[in-house]
Structures are given as C-alpha cells and as structure tokens.
Backbone as numpy.savetxt, mean C-alpha at the origin, in Angstrom:
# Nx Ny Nz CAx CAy CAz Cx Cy Cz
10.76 29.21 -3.24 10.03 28.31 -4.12 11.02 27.33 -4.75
10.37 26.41 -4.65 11.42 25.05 -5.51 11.55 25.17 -7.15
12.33 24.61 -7.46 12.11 24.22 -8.97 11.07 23.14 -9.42
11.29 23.41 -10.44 10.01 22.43 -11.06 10.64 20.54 -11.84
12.18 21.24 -11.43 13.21 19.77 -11.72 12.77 19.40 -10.35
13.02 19.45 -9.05 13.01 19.15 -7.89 11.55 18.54 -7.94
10.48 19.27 -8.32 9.51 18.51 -7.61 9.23 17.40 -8.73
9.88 17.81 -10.11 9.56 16.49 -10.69 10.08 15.33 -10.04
11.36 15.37 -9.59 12.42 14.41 -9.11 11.53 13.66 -7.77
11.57 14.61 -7.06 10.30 13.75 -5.62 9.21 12.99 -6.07
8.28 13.12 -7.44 7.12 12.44 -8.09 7.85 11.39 -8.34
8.88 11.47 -9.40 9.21 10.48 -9.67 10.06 9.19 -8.40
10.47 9.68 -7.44 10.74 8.82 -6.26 9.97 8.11 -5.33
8.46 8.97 -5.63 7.05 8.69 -4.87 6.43 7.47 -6.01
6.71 7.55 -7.03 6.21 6.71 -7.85 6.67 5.53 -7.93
8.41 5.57 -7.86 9.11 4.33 -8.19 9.09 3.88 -6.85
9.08 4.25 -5.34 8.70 3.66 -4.31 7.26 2.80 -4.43
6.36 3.62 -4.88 5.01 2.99 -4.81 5.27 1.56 -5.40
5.23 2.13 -7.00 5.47 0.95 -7.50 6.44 -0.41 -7.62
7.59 -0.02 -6.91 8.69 -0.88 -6.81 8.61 -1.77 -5.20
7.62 -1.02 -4.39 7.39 -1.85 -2.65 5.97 -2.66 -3.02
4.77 -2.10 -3.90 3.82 -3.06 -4.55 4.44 -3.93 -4.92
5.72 -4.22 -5.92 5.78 -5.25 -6.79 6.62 -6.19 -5.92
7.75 -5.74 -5.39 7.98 -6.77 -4.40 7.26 -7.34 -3.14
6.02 -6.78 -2.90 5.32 -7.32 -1.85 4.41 -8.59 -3.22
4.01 -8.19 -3.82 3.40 -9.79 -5.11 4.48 -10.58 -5.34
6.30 -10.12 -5.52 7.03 -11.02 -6.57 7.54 -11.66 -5.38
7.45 -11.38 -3.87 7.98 -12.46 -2.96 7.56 -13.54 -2.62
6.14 -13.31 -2.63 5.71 -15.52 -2.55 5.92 -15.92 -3.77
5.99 -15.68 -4.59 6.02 -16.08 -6.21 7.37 -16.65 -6.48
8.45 -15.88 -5.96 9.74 -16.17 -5.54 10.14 -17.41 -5.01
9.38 -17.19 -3.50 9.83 -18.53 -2.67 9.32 -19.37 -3.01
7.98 -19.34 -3.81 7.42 -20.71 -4.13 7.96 -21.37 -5.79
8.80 -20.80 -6.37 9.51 -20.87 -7.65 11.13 -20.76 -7.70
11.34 -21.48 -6.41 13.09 -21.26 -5.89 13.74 -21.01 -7.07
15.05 -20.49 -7.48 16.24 -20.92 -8.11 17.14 -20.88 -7.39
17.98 -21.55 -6.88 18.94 -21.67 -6.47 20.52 -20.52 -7.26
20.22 -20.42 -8.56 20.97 -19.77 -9.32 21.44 -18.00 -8.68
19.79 -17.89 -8.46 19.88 -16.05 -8.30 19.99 -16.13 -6.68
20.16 -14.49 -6.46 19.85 -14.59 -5.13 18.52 -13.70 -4.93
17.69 -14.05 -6.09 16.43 -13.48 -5.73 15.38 -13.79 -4.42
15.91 -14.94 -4.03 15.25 -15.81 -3.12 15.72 -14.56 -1.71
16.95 -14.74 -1.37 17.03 -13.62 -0.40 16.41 -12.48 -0.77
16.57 -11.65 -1.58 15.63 -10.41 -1.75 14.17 -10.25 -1.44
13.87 -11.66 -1.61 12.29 -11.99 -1.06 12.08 -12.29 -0.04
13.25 -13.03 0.76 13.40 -12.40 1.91 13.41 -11.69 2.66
14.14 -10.34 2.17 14.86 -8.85 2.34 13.30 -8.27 2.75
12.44 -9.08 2.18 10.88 -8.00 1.83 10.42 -8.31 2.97
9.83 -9.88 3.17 9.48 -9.82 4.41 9.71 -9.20 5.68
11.22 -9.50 5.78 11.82 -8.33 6.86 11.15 -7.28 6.61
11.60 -6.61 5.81 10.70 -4.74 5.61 9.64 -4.74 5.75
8.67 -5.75 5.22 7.22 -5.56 5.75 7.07 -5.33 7.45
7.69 -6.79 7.77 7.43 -6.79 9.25 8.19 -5.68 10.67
8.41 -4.66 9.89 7.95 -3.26 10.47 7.10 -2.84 10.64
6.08 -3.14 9.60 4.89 -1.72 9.48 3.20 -2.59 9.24
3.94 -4.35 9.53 2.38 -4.94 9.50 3.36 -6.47 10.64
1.74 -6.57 11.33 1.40 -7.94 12.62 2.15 -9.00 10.92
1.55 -9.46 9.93 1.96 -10.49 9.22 1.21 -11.49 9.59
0.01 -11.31 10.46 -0.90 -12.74 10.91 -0.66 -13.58 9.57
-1.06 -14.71 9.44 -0.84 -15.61 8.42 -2.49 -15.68 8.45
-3.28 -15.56 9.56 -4.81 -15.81 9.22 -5.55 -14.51 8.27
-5.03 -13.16 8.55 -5.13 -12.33 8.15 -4.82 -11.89 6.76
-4.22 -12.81 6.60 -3.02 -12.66 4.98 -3.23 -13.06 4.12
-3.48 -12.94 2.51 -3.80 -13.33 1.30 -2.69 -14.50 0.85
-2.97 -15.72 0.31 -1.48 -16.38 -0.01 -1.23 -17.07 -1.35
-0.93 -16.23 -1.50 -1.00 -16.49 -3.66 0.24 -17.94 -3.83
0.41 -18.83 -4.71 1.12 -19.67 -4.55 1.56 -20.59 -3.79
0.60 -20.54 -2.80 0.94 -20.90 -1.34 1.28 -20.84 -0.08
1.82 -19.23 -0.64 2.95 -18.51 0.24 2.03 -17.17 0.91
2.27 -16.75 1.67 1.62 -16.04 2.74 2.57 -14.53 1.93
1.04 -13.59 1.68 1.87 -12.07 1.53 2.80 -11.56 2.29
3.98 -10.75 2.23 4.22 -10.51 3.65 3.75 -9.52 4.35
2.67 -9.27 3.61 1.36 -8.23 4.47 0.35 -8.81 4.69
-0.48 -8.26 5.34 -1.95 -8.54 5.65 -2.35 -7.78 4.69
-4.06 -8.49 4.49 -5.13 -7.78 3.52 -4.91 -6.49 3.66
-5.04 -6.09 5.24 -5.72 -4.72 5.19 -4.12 -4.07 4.59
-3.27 -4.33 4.69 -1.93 -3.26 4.09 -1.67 -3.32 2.45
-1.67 -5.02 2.16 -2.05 -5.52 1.05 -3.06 -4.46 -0.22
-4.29 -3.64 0.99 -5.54 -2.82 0.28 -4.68 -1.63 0.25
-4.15 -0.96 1.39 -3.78 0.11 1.43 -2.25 0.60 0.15
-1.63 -0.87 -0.07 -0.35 -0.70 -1.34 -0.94 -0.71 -2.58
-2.29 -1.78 -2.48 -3.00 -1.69 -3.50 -3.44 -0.48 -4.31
-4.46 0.35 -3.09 -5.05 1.56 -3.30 -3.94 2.31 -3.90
-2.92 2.71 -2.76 -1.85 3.59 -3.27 -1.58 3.57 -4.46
-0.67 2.18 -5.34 -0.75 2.00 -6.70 -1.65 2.90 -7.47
-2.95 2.83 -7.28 -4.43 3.25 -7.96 -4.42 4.52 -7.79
-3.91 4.91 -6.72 -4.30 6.66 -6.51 -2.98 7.24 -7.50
-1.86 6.99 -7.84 -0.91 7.27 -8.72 -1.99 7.66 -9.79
-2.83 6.98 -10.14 -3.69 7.53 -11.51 -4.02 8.68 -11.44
-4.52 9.27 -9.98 -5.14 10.45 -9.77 -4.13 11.57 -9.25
-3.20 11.40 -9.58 -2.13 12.94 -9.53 -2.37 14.08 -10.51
-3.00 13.62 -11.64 -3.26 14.71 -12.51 -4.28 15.61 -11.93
-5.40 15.61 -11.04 -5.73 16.05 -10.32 -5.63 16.97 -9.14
-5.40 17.82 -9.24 -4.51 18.50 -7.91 -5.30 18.87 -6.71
-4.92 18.94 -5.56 -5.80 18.42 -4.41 -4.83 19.89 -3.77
-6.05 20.66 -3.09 -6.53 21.48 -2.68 -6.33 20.84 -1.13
-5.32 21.94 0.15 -5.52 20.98 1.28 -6.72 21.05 1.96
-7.62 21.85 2.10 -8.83 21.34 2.64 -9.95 20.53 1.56
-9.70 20.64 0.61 -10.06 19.74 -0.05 -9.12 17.70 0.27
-8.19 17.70 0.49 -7.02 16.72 0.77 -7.72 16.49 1.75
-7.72 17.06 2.96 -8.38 16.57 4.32 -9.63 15.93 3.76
-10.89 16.60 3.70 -12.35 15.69 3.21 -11.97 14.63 2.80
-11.20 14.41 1.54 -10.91 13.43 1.10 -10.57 12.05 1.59
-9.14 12.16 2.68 -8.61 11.02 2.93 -9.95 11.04 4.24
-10.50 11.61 4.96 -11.04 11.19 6.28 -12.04 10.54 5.59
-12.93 11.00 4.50 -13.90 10.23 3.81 -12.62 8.58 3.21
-11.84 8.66 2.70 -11.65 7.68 2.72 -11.14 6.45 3.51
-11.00 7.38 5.10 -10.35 6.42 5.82 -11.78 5.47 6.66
-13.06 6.85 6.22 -14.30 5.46 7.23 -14.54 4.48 6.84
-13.97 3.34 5.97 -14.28 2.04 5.44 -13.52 1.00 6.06
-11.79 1.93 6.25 -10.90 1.04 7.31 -11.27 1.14 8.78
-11.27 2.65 9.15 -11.46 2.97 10.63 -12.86 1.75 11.05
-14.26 1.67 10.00 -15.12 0.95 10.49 -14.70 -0.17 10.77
-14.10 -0.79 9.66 -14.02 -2.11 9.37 -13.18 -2.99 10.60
-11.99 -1.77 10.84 -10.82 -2.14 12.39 -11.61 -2.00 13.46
-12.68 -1.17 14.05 -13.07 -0.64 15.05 -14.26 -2.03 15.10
-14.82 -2.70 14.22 -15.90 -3.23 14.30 -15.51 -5.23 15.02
-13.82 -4.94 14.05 -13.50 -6.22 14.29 -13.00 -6.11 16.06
-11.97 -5.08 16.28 -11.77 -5.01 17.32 -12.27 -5.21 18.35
-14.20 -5.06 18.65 -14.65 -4.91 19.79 -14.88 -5.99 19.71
-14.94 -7.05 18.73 -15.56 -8.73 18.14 -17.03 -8.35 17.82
-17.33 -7.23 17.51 -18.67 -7.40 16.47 -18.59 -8.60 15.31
-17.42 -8.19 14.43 -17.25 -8.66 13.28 -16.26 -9.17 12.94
-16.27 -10.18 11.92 -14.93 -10.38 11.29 -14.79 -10.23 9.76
-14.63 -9.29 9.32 -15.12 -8.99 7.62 -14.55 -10.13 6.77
-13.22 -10.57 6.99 -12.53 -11.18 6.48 -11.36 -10.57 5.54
-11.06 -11.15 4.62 -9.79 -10.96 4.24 -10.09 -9.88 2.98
-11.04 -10.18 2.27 -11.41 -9.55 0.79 -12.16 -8.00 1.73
-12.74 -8.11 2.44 -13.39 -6.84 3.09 -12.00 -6.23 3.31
-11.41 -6.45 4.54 -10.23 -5.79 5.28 -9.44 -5.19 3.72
-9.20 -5.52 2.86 -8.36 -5.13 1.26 -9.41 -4.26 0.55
-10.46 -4.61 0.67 -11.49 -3.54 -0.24 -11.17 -2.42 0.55
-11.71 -2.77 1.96 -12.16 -0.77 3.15 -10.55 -0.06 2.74
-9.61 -0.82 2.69 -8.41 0.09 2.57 -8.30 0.78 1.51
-8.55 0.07 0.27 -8.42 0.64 -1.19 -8.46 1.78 -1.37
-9.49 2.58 -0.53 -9.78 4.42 -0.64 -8.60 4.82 0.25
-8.29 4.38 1.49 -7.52 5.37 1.93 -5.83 5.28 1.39
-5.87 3.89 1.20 -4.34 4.43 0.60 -4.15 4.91 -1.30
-5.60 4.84 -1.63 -5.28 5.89 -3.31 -5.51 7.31 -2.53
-6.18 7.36 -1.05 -6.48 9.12 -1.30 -5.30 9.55 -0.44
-4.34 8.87 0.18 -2.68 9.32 0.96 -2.16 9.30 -0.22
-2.00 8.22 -0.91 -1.07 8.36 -2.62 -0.87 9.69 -3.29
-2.57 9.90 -3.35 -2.39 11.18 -4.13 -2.54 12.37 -4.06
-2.37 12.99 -2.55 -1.82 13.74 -1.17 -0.28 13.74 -1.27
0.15 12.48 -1.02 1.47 12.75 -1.10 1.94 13.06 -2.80
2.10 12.55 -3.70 2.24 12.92 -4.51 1.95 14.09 -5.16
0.71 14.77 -4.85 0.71 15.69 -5.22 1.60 16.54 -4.05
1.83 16.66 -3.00 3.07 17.08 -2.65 4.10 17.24 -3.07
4.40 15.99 -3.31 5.85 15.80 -4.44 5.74 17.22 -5.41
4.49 17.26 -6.23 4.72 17.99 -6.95 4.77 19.58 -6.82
4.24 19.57 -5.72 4.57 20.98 -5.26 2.86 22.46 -5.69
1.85 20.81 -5.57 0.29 21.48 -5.83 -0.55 21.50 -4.62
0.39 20.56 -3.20 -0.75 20.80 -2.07 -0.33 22.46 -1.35
C-alpha cells in the first residue's frame, strides 16, 4: 500500500498538468496575437502548438480562434481539456471501478455519436457541438484518473 504523501503528490501533478496544458492551450493565441518581442513567451506558444500537434489533426476548419488565432486544438480536444478542467471539481467523489466504467462509456456516447455521425457524412455538428459531446468524457477520464492519483479507484 502507498502512502497517503504519494498519492497526494500524483493529485497534485494530475491537477497542475490539467490545469497548466488548459491554460496554455487559451494563453497561446492570445500570445501570438499580443507579440512582445521582450519575452520569449512568444516561443513558448509556440512550444504548445508543437505539443498539441501530437495528439490533435489541428484542422483550422475544425478549430475555435479566439483573437484571431487558431486554438492549437480542435473543438472536439478543446471539449475534452475543457471537460477535464471541470471533472477536477468532481474528485471529492470517489468512483467505484465498475461504477468508473458506466460512467466514462455513458460519457463517451455524445463524442463516439457525434465522430461516427460526421464520419460517414451524415452530419456536420460543427464546432460548438464537437466541444459540448466532449465535455462529459473528458470530466468523467479527469476524475478516473485522479481519483487514481488518489489511491480510491
């Protein structure tokens, strides 16, 4: 059995990830579209894009663009960092793993529909849909993993 320093330490790394890859996915168009030449914040907003474009396409049609500037995610990942953020609220909660399972599969039918529907060209939800359907599944992985962290799944 772990300590209870340890699993605090993992919450708190699950948290400051969450919240520290949310905030630089908002403070990078905000960045490039508010140069200073002074800092080298401008590369760091850089630094992000790169990291995004691992784990998302980056369509620009697909993409929310605050300031002008294109997220360096798409909606639908955009929903899923979003959600995550949100599910941090719900760690006080402790999640039971077959309870954990119901959960995220119930929260993943809003994305799974929403991808599966666009894919065949039924649909095109758009940008505010593709960010809503995600919202559940990445607060109900958030707070799965986190409660991992803590050492309650």
């Amino acid at each position: 059995m772990r300590s209870e320093g340890f699993h605090t330490l993992l919450l708190a790394l699950v948290v400051v990830g969450v919240v520290g890859w949310t905030t630089a996915l908002v403070a990078a168009p905000y960045v490039l579209a508010h140069p200073d030449p002074a800092t080298g914040v401008a590369f760091a907003a850089t630094g992000t894009y790169l990291a995004a474009s691992l784990v998302c396409h980056q369509l620009p049609e697909r993409s929310f663009h605050p300031w002008a500037r294109k997220l360096p995610v798409c909606a639908r990942c955009a929903g899923l960092y979003g959600g995550a953020l949100g599910g941090l609220l719900l760690v006080p909660w402790p999640a039971g793993a077959r309870r954990t399972r119901a959960v995220i599969a119930a929260a993943a039918i809003p994305t799974v529909a929403t991808f599966l529907l666009e894919s065949v060209g039924v649909w095109d939800p758009g940008n505010a849909i593709r960010f809503a359907a995600a919202l559940p599944l990445g607060a109900s992985v958030a707070w799965f993993v986190a409660n991992a962290a803590r050492g309650v799944v």
